[in-house]
CSV table of C-alpha atoms in Angstrom, one decimal:
chain,number,residue,atom,x,y,z
A,1,UNK,CA,0.0,0.0,0.0
A,2,UNK,CA,1.3,3.5,-0.8
A,3,UNK,CA,1.2,6.5,1.5
A,4,UNK,CA,-1.6,8.0,-0.6
A,5,UNK,CA,-3.6,4.8,-0.4
A,6,UNK,CA,-3.0,4.5,3.4
A,7,UNK,CA,-4.2,8.1,3.9
A,8,UNK,CA,-7.4,7.4,1.9
A,9,UNK,CA,-8.0,4.1,3.7
A,10,UNK,CA,-7.7,5.8,7.1
A,11,UNK,CA,-9.9,8.7,6.2
A,12,UNK,CA,-12.6,6.4,4.8
A,13,UNK,CA,-12.6,4.3,8.0
A,14,UNK,CA,-12.7,7.4,10.2
A,15,UNK,CA,-15.7,8.7,8.4
A,16,UNK,CA,-17.5,5.4,8.8
A,17,UNK,CA,-16.8,5.6,12.5
A,18,UNK,CA,-17.8,9.3,12.7
A,19,UNK,CA,-14.3,10.1,13.9
A,20,UNK,CA,-12.4,13.4,13.3
A,21,UNK,CA,-9.0,12.4,11.9
A,22,UNK,CA,-5.9,14.0,10.5
A,23,UNK,CA,-3.4,11.8,8.6
A,24,UNK,CA,0.3,12.8,8.1
A,25,UNK,CA,2.3,10.4,6.0
A,26,UNK,CA,6.0,11.4,5.7
A,27,UNK,CA,9.2,9.9,4.3
A,28,UNK,CA,12.7,11.1,4.9
A,29,UNK,CA,15.8,10.1,2.8
A,30,UNK,CA,19.3,10.8,3.9
A,31,UNK,CA,22.6,10.1,2.1
A,32,UNK,CA,26.0,10.8,3.6
A,33,UNK,CA,29.4,10.2,1.9
A,34,UNK,CA,32.4,10.7,4.1
A,35,UNK,CA,36.0,10.9,3.0
A,36,UNK,CA,39.2,10.7,4.9
A,37,UNK,CA,42.9,10.5,3.9
A,38,UNK,CA,42.1,10.5,0.2
A,39,UNK,CA,39.5,7.7,0.2
A,40,UNK,CA,35.9,7.2,0.8
A,41,UNK,CA,35.6,6.1,4.4
A,42,UNK,CA,31.9,5.6,4.7
A,43,UNK,CA,28.7,5.8,2.6
A,44,UNK,CA,25.4,5.6,4.5
A,45,UNK,CA,21.9,5.9,3.2
A,46,UNK,CA,18.8,5.9,5.4
A,47,UNK,CA,15.1,5.9,4.6
A,48,UNK,CA,12.5,6.4,7.2
A,49,UNK,CA,8.8,6.9,6.9
A,50,UNK,CA,5.4,6.1,8.3
A,51,UNK,CA,1.9,7.3,8.9
A,52,UNK,CA,0.9,9.3,12.0
A,53,UNK,CA,-2.7,10.2,12.9
A,54,UNK,CA,-4.3,12.7,15.2
A,55,UNK,CA,-7.8,11.8,16.3
A,56,UNK,CA,-10.2,14.1,18.2
A,57,UNK,CA,-13.0,12.5,20.2
A,58,UNK,CA,-15.3,14.8,22.2
A,59,UNK,CA,-12.7,17.5,22.2
A,60,UNK,CA,-9.9,15.1,23.4
A,61,UNK,CA,-6.9,14.5,21.2
A,62,UNK,CA,-5.0,11.3,20.7
A,63,UNK,CA,-2.0,10.3,18.6
A,64,UNK,CA,-0.7,7.0,17.1
A,65,UNK,CA,1.6,6.0,14.3
A,66,UNK,CA,2.7,3.0,12.2
A,67,UNK,CA,5.5,2.3,9.8
A,68,UNK,CA,3.7,-0.7,8.4
A,69,UNK,CA,1.2,0.0,5.6
A,70,UNK,CA,-1.2,-2.9,5.8
A,71,UNK,CA,-4.9,-2.8,6.6
A,72,UNK,CA,-4.3,-4.5,9.9
A,73,UNK,CA,-1.7,-2.0,11.0
A,74,UNK,CA,-3.8,0.9,9.8
A,75,UNK,CA,-6.9,-0.4,11.7
A,76,UNK,CA,-4.7,-0.7,14.8
A,77,UNK,CA,-3.3,2.8,14.5
A,78,UNK,CA,-6.8,4.2,14.1
A,79,UNK,CA,-8.1,2.4,17.2
A,80,UNK,CA,-5.0,3.3,19.2
A,81,UNK,CA,-5.4,7.0,18.4
A,82,UNK,CA,-9.1,6.9,19.4
A,83,UNK,CA,-8.3,5.1,22.7
A,84,UNK,CA,-5.4,7.5,23.5
A,85,UNK,CA,-7.8,10.4,23.0
A,86,UNK,CA,-10.3,9.0,25.4
A,87,UNK,CA,-7.6,8.7,28.0
A,88,UNK,CA,-6.9,12.4,28.0
A,89,UNK,CA,-8.3,14.8,30.6
A,90,UNK,CA,-7.9,18.0,28.6
A,91,UNK,CA,-10.7,18.9,26.2
A,92,UNK,CA,-10.8,21.6,23.6
A,93,UNK,CA,-9.0,19.7,20.8
A,94,UNK,CA,-10.1,20.2,17.2
A,95,UNK,CA,-9.0,19.8,13.6
A,96,UNK,CA,-8.9,22.9,11.3
A,97,UNK,CA,-11.3,22.8,8.3
A,98,UNK,CA,-9.4,23.0,5.1
A,99,UNK,CA,-9.4,22.2,1.4
A,100,UNK,CA,-7.4,21.0,-1.5
A,101,UNK,CA,-3.7,22.2,-1.3
A,102,UNK,CA,-2.3,20.6,-4.4
A,103,UNK,CA,0.9,18.7,-4.9
A,104,UNK,CA,4.2,20.6,-4.9
A,105,UNK,CA,7.7,19.5,-5.8
A,106,UNK,CA,10.1,22.1,-4.4
A,107,UNK,CA,13.2,20.0,-5.2
A,108,UNK,CA,12.9,18.8,-8.8
A,109,UNK,CA,16.0,17.1,-10.1
A,110,UNK,CA,18.3,19.0,-7.8
A,111,UNK,CA,19.8,15.9,-6.1
A,112,UNK,CA,19.6,13.5,-9.0
A,113,UNK,CA,23.4,13.3,-9.8
A,114,UNK,CA,25.1,9.9,-9.8
A,115,UNK,CA,26.6,8.6,-6.6
A,116,UNK,CA,30.1,8.7,-8.1
A,117,UNK,CA,29.8,12.5,-8.5
A,118,UNK,CA,28.7,12.8,-4.9
A,119,UNK,CA,31.7,10.7,-3.8
A,120,UNK,CA,34.0,13.0,-5.7
A,121,UNK,CA,32.6,16.1,-4.0
A,122,UNK,CA,33.7,14.7,-0.6
A,123,UNK,CA,37.1,13.8,-2.0
A,124,UNK,CA,37.7,17.1,-3.7
A,125,UNK,CA,36.8,19.0,-0.5
A,126,UNK,CA,39.5,17.1,1.4
A,127,UNK,CA,42.0,17.6,-1.4
A,128,UNK,CA,41.3,21.3,-1.4
A,129,UNK,CA,42.1,21.5,2.3
A,130,UNK,CA,45.4,19.5,2.1
A,131,UNK,CA,47.0,22.0,-0.3
A,132,UNK,CA,47.6,24.3,2.7
A,133,UNK,CA,50.5,23.1,4.9
A,134,UNK,CA,48.9,24.6,7.9
A,135,UNK,CA,46.2,21.9,7.8
A,136,UNK,CA,47.5,19.4,10.3
A,137,UNK,CA,44.5,17.0,10.4
A,138,UNK,CA,41.4,16.6,8.3
A,139,UNK,CA,39.0,14.9,10.7
A,140,UNK,CA,36.2,14.6,8.2
A,141,UNK,CA,34.9,15.8,4.9
A,142,UNK,CA,31.4,15.0,4.0
A,143,UNK,CA,28.8,15.3,1.2
A,144,UNK,CA,25.3,14.9,2.5
A,145,UNK,CA,21.7,15.3,1.3
A,146,UNK,CA,18.3,15.3,2.9
A,147,UNK,CA,15.0,14.8,1.1
A,148,UNK,CA,11.5,14.9,2.7
A,149,UNK,CA,8.1,14.1,1.3
A,150,UNK,CA,4.8,14.7,3.1
A,151,UNK,CA,1.2,13.9,2.4
A,152,UNK,CA,-1.5,15.4,4.5
A,153,UNK,CA,-5.2,14.7,4.7
A,154,UNK,CA,-8.1,15.1,7.2
A,155,UNK,CA,-11.8,14.5,7.6
A,156,UNK,CA,-12.1,18.3,7.7
A,157,UNK,CA,-11.3,18.5,3.9
A,158,UNK,CA,-7.5,19.1,4.0
A,159,UNK,CA,-5.6,17.4,1.2
A,160,UNK,CA,-2.1,18.1,-0.1
A,161,UNK,CA,1.5,16.9,-0.6
A,162,UNK,CA,4.9,18.4,-1.1
A,163,UNK,CA,8.6,17.4,-1.5
A,164,UNK,CA,11.7,19.4,-0.6
A,165,UNK,CA,15.4,18.8,0.2
A,166,UNK,CA,18.9,20.1,0.0
A,167,UNK,CA,22.5,19.1,-0.3
A,168,UNK,CA,25.4,19.9,2.1
A,169,UNK,CA,29.2,20.0,2.1
A,170,UNK,CA,30.8,19.9,5.5
A,171,UNK,CA,34.3,19.6,6.9
A,172,UNK,CA,36.0,19.5,10.3
A,173,UNK,CA,39.7,20.0,10.4
A,174,UNK,CA,42.6,21.3,12.5
A,175,UNK,CA,45.0,24.0,11.4
A,176,UNK,CA,48.3,24.9,13.1
A,177,UNK,CA,51.1,27.5,12.9
A,178,UNK,CA,53.9,27.4,15.4
A,179,UNK,CA,52.5,26.5,18.8
A,180,UNK,CA,49.0,27.6,17.8
A,181,UNK,CA,46.3,25.0,16.9
A,182,UNK,CA,42.7,25.7,15.9
A,183,UNK,CA,40.0,23.2,15.1
A,184,UNK,CA,37.2,24.5,12.9
A,185,UNK,CA,34.4,23.6,10.6
A,186,UNK,CA,32.9,24.9,7.4
A,187,UNK,CA,29.7,24.1,5.5
A,188,UNK,CA,28.0,25.0,2.2
A,189,UNK,CA,24.3,24.4,1.5
A,190,UNK,CA,22.4,24.3,-1.8
A,191,UNK,CA,19.2,23.1,-3.2
A,192,UNK,CA,21.1,21.9,-6.3
A,193,UNK,CA,23.9,19.3,-6.1
A,194,UNK,CA,25.8,21.1,-8.9
A,195,UNK,CA,25.7,24.4,-7.0
A,196,UNK,CA,28.1,23.0,-4.4
A,197,UNK,CA,31.8,23.8,-5.0
A,198,UNK,CA,34.3,21.9,-2.9
A,199,UNK,CA,37.1,24.3,-3.8
A,200,UNK,CA,35.0,27.3,-2.5
A,201,UNK,CA,34.1,25.4,0.7
A,202,UNK,CA,37.8,24.5,1.3
A,203,UNK,CA,38.9,28.1,0.7
A,204,UNK,CA,36.2,29.4,3.2
A,205,UNK,CA,37.5,26.9,5.8
A,206,UNK,CA,41.2,27.9,5.3
A,207,UNK,CA,40.3,31.6,5.5
A,208,UNK,CA,37.9,31.4,8.5
A,209,UNK,CA,40.0,29.0,10.6
A,210,UNK,CA,43.4,30.2,9.5
A,211,UNK,CA,42.7,33.8,10.6
A,212,UNK,CA,42.3,32.5,14.2
A,213,UNK,CA,45.9,31.1,14.4
A,214,UNK,CA,48.2,32.9,16.8
A,215,UNK,CA,45.3,34.1,18.9
A,216,UNK,CA,45.9,36.1,22.1
A,217,UNK,CA,43.9,36.1,25.3
A,218,UNK,CA,41.2,38.8,25.4
A,219,UNK,CA,41.3,41.2,28.3
A,220,UNK,CA,38.1,41.2,30.5
A,221,UNK,CA,35.9,44.2,29.8
A,222,UNK,CA,32.8,45.6,28.0
A,223,UNK,CA,33.3,46.0,24.3
A,224,UNK,CA,31.3,46.6,21.1
A,225,UNK,CA,30.5,43.2,19.6
A,226,UNK,CA,30.3,42.3,15.9
A,227,UNK,CA,28.6,39.0,15.4
A,228,UNK,CA,29.4,37.3,12.2
A,229,UNK,CA,26.3,35.8,10.5
A,230,UNK,CA,27.1,32.2,11.5
A,231,UNK,CA,27.5,33.2,15.1
A,232,UNK,CA,24.4,35.3,15.4
A,233,UNK,CA,22.3,32.7,13.6
A,234,UNK,CA,23.4,30.2,16.3
A,235,UNK,CA,22.2,32.5,19.1
A,236,UNK,CA,19.0,33.4,17.3
A,237,UNK,CA,18.1,29.7,16.6
A,238,UNK,CA,18.6,28.8,20.2
A,239,UNK,CA,17.1,31.8,22.0
A,240,UNK,CA,15.0,33.8,19.6
A,241,UNK,CA,12.7,31.2,18.3
A,242,UNK,CA,12.0,29.8,21.8
A,243,UNK,CA,10.8,33.2,22.9
A,244,UNK,CA,8.6,33.6,19.8
A,245,UNK,CA,6.8,30.2,20.0
A,246,UNK,CA,3.2,30.7,21.1
A,247,UNK,CA,3.4,27.2,22.7
A,248,UNK,CA,6.1,28.5,25.0
A,249,UNK,CA,4.2,31.6,25.7
A,250,UNK,CA,1.1,29.6,26.8
A,251,UNK,CA,3.3,27.5,29.0
A,252,UNK,CA,4.7,30.5,30.8
A,253,UNK,CA,8.2,30.1,29.4
A,254,UNK,CA,8.7,33.2,27.3
A,255,UNK,CA,9.9,36.6,28.4
A,256,UNK,CA,7.9,38.1,25.5
A,257,UNK,CA,4.5,37.1,26.9
A,258,UNK,CA,2.2,40.1,27.0
A,259,UNK,CA,4.5,42.3,24.8
A,260,UNK,CA,2.6,42.2,21.5
A,261,UNK,CA,2.8,45.7,20.0
A,262,UNK,CA,5.7,46.7,22.3
A,263,UNK,CA,9.2,47.6,21.4
A,264,UNK,CA,11.4,44.6,22.2
A,265,UNK,CA,14.4,45.2,20.0
A,266,UNK,CA,16.4,47.9,18.2
A,267,UNK,CA,14.3,49.8,15.6
A,268,UNK,CA,16.6,48.6,12.8
A,269,UNK,CA,15.8,44.9,13.7
A,270,UNK,CA,13.2,43.0,11.7
A,271,UNK,CA,12.7,39.3,12.1
A,272,UNK,CA,10.8,37.2,9.5
A,273,UNK,CA,9.8,33.6,9.0
A,274,UNK,CA,9.0,32.9,5.4
A,275,UNK,CA,8.1,29.4,4.2
A,276,UNK,CA,7.3,30.8,0.7
A,277,UNK,CA,10.9,31.9,0.1
A,278,UNK,CA,11.9,30.9,-3.4
A,279,UNK,CA,14.7,28.3,-3.1
A,280,UNK,CA,14.4,28.3,0.7
A,281,UNK,CA,15.9,25.2,2.4
A,282,UNK,CA,12.9,24.9,4.7
A,283,UNK,CA,10.2,26.2,2.3
A,284,UNK,CA,6.8,24.5,2.2
A,285,UNK,CA,3.4,25.2,0.7
A,286,UNK,CA,1.5,24.5,3.9
A,287,UNK,CA,2.1,23.5,7.5
A,288,UNK,CA,1.4,20.2,9.4
A,289,UNK,CA,-2.3,21.1,9.7
A,290,UNK,CA,-2.8,22.2,6.2
A,291,UNK,CA,-2.7,26.0,6.8
A,292,UNK,CA,-1.4,27.6,3.6
A,293,UNK,CA,2.1,29.1,4.0
A,294,UNK,CA,2.7,32.8,4.1
A,295,UNK,CA,5.4,35.2,5.1
A,296,UNK,CA,5.2,36.2,8.8
A,297,UNK,CA,6.9,39.3,10.2
A,298,UNK,CA,7.5,38.4,13.9
A,299,UNK,CA,9.4,41.6,14.9
A,300,UNK,CA,9.0,44.7,12.7
A,301,UNK,CA,11.5,47.5,13.3
A,302,UNK,CA,11.9,46.4,16.9
A,303,UNK,CA,8.2,46.0,17.6
A,304,UNK,CA,6.8,42.5,18.4
A,305,UNK,CA,4.0,41.9,15.9
A,306,UNK,CA,3.0,38.3,16.6
A,307,UNK,CA,4.0,35.0,18.0
A,308,UNK,CA,4.3,31.9,15.8
A,309,UNK,CA,1.0,30.0,16.0
A,310,UNK,CA,-0.6,26.8,15.0
A,311,UNK,CA,-4.4,26.6,15.0
A,312,UNK,CA,-4.6,25.5,18.6
A,313,UNK,CA,-2.4,28.2,20.1
A,314,UNK,CA,-4.1,30.8,17.9
A,315,UNK,CA,-7.5,29.8,19.3
A,316,UNK,CA,-6.3,29.8,22.9
A,317,UNK,CA,-4.7,33.3,22.6
A,318,UNK,CA,-7.4,34.8,20.3
A,319,UNK,CA,-4.7,35.5,17.7
A,320,UNK,CA,-4.4,34.9,14.0
A,321,UNK,CA,-3.0,31.5,13.0
A,322,UNK,CA,0.4,32.1,11.3
A,323,UNK,CA,0.7,28.6,9.9
A,324,UNK,CA,3.6,27.3,12.0
A,325,UNK,CA,2.1,23.9,13.0
A,326,UNK,CA,4.7,21.2,13.0
A,327,UNK,CA,4.9,17.5,13.8
A,328,UNK,CA,6.6,14.4,12.6
A,329,UNK,CA,4.5,11.3,11.9
A,330,UNK,CA,5.8,10.0,15.2
A,331,UNK,CA,5.2,13.2,17.2
A,332,UNK,CA,2.5,15.5,18.6
A,333,UNK,CA,1.5,18.9,17.4
A,334,UNK,CA,3.9,21.7,18.0
A,335,UNK,CA,5.2,25.0,16.6
A,336,UNK,CA,8.3,25.3,14.5
A,337,UNK,CA,10.1,27.8,12.2
A,338,UNK,CA,10.8,27.4,8.5
A,339,UNK,CA,13.2,30.0,6.9
A,340,UNK,CA,13.8,32.2,9.9
A,341,UNK,CA,15.9,35.3,9.1
A,342,UNK,CA,17.0,38.8,10.1
A,343,UNK,CA,16.4,41.3,7.4
A,344,UNK,CA,19.7,42.8,6.2
A,345,UNK,CA,20.5,46.4,6.9
A,346,UNK,CA,22.7,49.2,5.6
A,347,UNK,CA,26.1,47.6,6.5
A,348,UNK,CA,28.5,47.2,9.4
A,349,UNK,CA,31.9,48.9,9.6
A,350,UNK,CA,33.8,47.4,12.5
A,351,UNK,CA,35.8,50.1,14.4
A,352,UNK,CA,36.9,48.9,17.8
A,353,UNK,CA,35.7,45.8,19.6
A,354,UNK,CA,35.4,42.1,19.2
A,355,UNK,CA,34.3,40.3,16.0
A,356,UNK,CA,32.6,37.1,17.3
A,357,UNK,CA,33.2,34.4,14.7
A,358,UNK,CA,31.8,31.3,16.5
A,359,UNK,CA,29.9,30.4,19.7
A,360,UNK,CA,30.3,27.2,21.6
A,361,UNK,CA,28.3,25.4,24.2
A,362,UNK,CA,24.9,26.9,23.4
A,363,UNK,CA,22.9,24.1,24.9
A,364,UNK,CA,24.6,24.5,28.3
A,365,UNK,CA,25.4,28.2,28.3
A,366,UNK,CA,22.2,29.7,26.9
A,367,UNK,CA,18.9,29.7,28.9
A,368,UNK,CA,16.0,30.8,26.6
A,369,UNK,CA,13.6,30.9,29.6
A,370,UNK,CA,15.6,33.6,31.5
A,371,UNK,CA,17.1,35.0,28.4
A,372,UNK,CA,20.6,34.9,29.9
A,373,UNK,CA,23.6,33.5,28.1
A,374,UNK,CA,27.3,33.0,28.9
A,375,UNK,CA,29.1,31.4,26.0
A,376,UNK,CA,32.7,30.5,25.1
A,377,UNK,CA,33.6,32.2,21.8
A,378,UNK,CA,36.3,32.7,19.3
A,379,UNK,CA,36.9,36.0,17.6
A,380,UNK,CA,39.0,38.9,16.3
A,381,UNK,CA,40.1,42.1,18.0
A,382,UNK,CA,39.4,45.1,15.8
A,383,UNK,CA,41.2,48.4,16.3
A,384,UNK,CA,40.9,51.5,14.1
A,385,UNK,CA,38.6,49.7,11.7
A,386,UNK,CA,41.2,47.0,11.0
A,387,UNK,CA,41.6,43.4,12.4
A,388,UNK,CA,44.5,43.7,14.8
A,389,UNK,CA,44.8,40.0,15.9
A,390,UNK,CA,42.7,37.0,16.8
A,391,UNK,CA,41.5,36.5,20.4
A,392,UNK,CA,40.6,33.4,22.4
A,393,UNK,CA,40.0,32.0,25.9
A,394,UNK,CA,37.0,34.3,26.5
A,395,UNK,CA,33.3,34.1,27.2
A,396,UNK,CA,30.6,36.6,26.0
A,397,UNK,CA,27.6,37.1,28.3
A,398,UNK,CA,24.4,39.0,28.5
A,399,UNK,CA,20.6,38.9,28.2
A,400,UNK,CA,19.2,38.1,24.7
A,401,UNK,CA,16.5,40.8,24.8
A,402,UNK,CA,19.0,43.4,26.0
A,403,UNK,CA,21.3,42.4,23.2
A,404,UNK,CA,18.4,42.9,20.7
A,405,UNK,CA,17.8,46.4,22.0
A,406,UNK,CA,21.5,47.3,21.7
A,407,UNK,CA,21.8,46.4,18.0
A,408,UNK,CA,23.3,49.4,16.2
A,409,UNK,CA,24.0,48.1,12.7
A,410,UNK,CA,23.2,45.2,10.4
A,411,UNK,CA,25.2,43.9,7.5
A,412,UNK,CA,24.0,43.9,3.9
A,413,UNK,CA,24.3,40.2,3.1
A,414,UNK,CA,22.3,37.3,4.5
A,415,UNK,CA,24.0,34.0,5.2
A,416,UNK,CA,22.2,30.8,6.2
A,417,UNK,CA,23.1,28.4,9.0
A,418,UNK,CA,21.6,24.9,9.3
A,419,UNK,CA,23.0,24.1,12.8
A,420,UNK,CA,20.0,25.5,14.8
A,421,UNK,CA,17.3,25.1,12.3
A,422,UNK,CA,17.4,27.0,9.0
A,423,UNK,CA,18.4,30.4,10.2
A,424,UNK,CA,19.6,33.4,8.2
A,425,UNK,CA,21.5,36.5,9.5
A,426,UNK,CA,23.7,39.3,8.3
A,427,UNK,CA,26.5,40.6,10.4
A,428,UNK,CA,25.1,42.1,13.6
A,429,UNK,CA,26.7,45.0,15.5
A,430,UNK,CA,25.9,45.3,19.2
A,431,UNK,CA,26.8,48.5,21.1
A,432,UNK,CA,28.2,46.7,24.2
A,433,UNK,CA,28.5,43.3,25.8
A,434,UNK,CA,30.4,41.8,28.7
A,435,UNK,CA,33.5,39.8,27.8
A,436,UNK,CA,35.3,37.7,30.4
A,437,UNK,CA,38.9,36.8,29.5
A,438,UNK,CA,42.3,37.2,30.9
């Protein structure tokens, strides 16, 4: 039985039983080709998929899933979801009414190259690193790709499907010069396999990691901070999204609760989530409930305009549904971003302060509930508008909302980081932050 047939079978059975039901069938495919010391060390390919259902019985919601597409398994999952719903104490659950959403292929033939060409990408990336004698160890070079397909249907009339994916080049290596050693990583993302260039990725690594060699300790103090796009995207993906999720607001976990319409950031700061972005790595035509996708401005020129909602959180808060419903076929309904990004600005001209190139330990050192962070970082000391020398052995600390309010300039170019979701940022200048070093 195909996913489409399984969806139709479950919806037909649910209607016969008078049961409100939503069916999400999803399939994920991942390929990874890893090279080391001039040879392919490992090739892994994984396919995972299944059918998850959300049933509503007398306002109570239950979930169940199966990876076996037989009538017996589907009958079981339907009954399991119904029984799980009856066990719940909380009422108020519902399924949004919807319509035909169409079928959308957002990937096309972008990842259809032969495996041998993908193997060569990983090998060429390693070769590009080894031309520099400062590279002491290449721990890994990898070509990877991810493809997802989703089919959604409900007794409320929702029906649609889409496919998306992307390719990735990634390396992790160690560079050394004299007594100085630095471990770094670099990545490149693209919707099209042929858009990836190992030579460009290798050069980016050599430049970005090589510039940190010979680093000096940073003196403790308060300095102007210049977050490079990769670093600010890390912080935004960890802290910012948490504060903007309506689910976290309802659970009393967000510092932004009650601040709709208020100034929460610098007036030059605008934050957008756009699932309709052409070529976006996380673009989609509709969310996990079948709400059509649209561009959402979360913070506009420093003013909080909306939280990110699914249908349930929107109803509870009396707000407009922003179409951010998310769940896997194994999971329950939540809220998640798509292409989350800071709108670029007029440019940053570093004068005196610390350029933060990378942040470490975000899961331990950043608390999105309190907004406080204290993170180890790597960077460059800037003096008189020029990079003077690299700095190390320091932490940068502050409160995320205070940081947003102190943003004084934004770069002109947007860069995407896949490490904390798909998050885009330009360079971000912050008037002052606390640095603890030597």
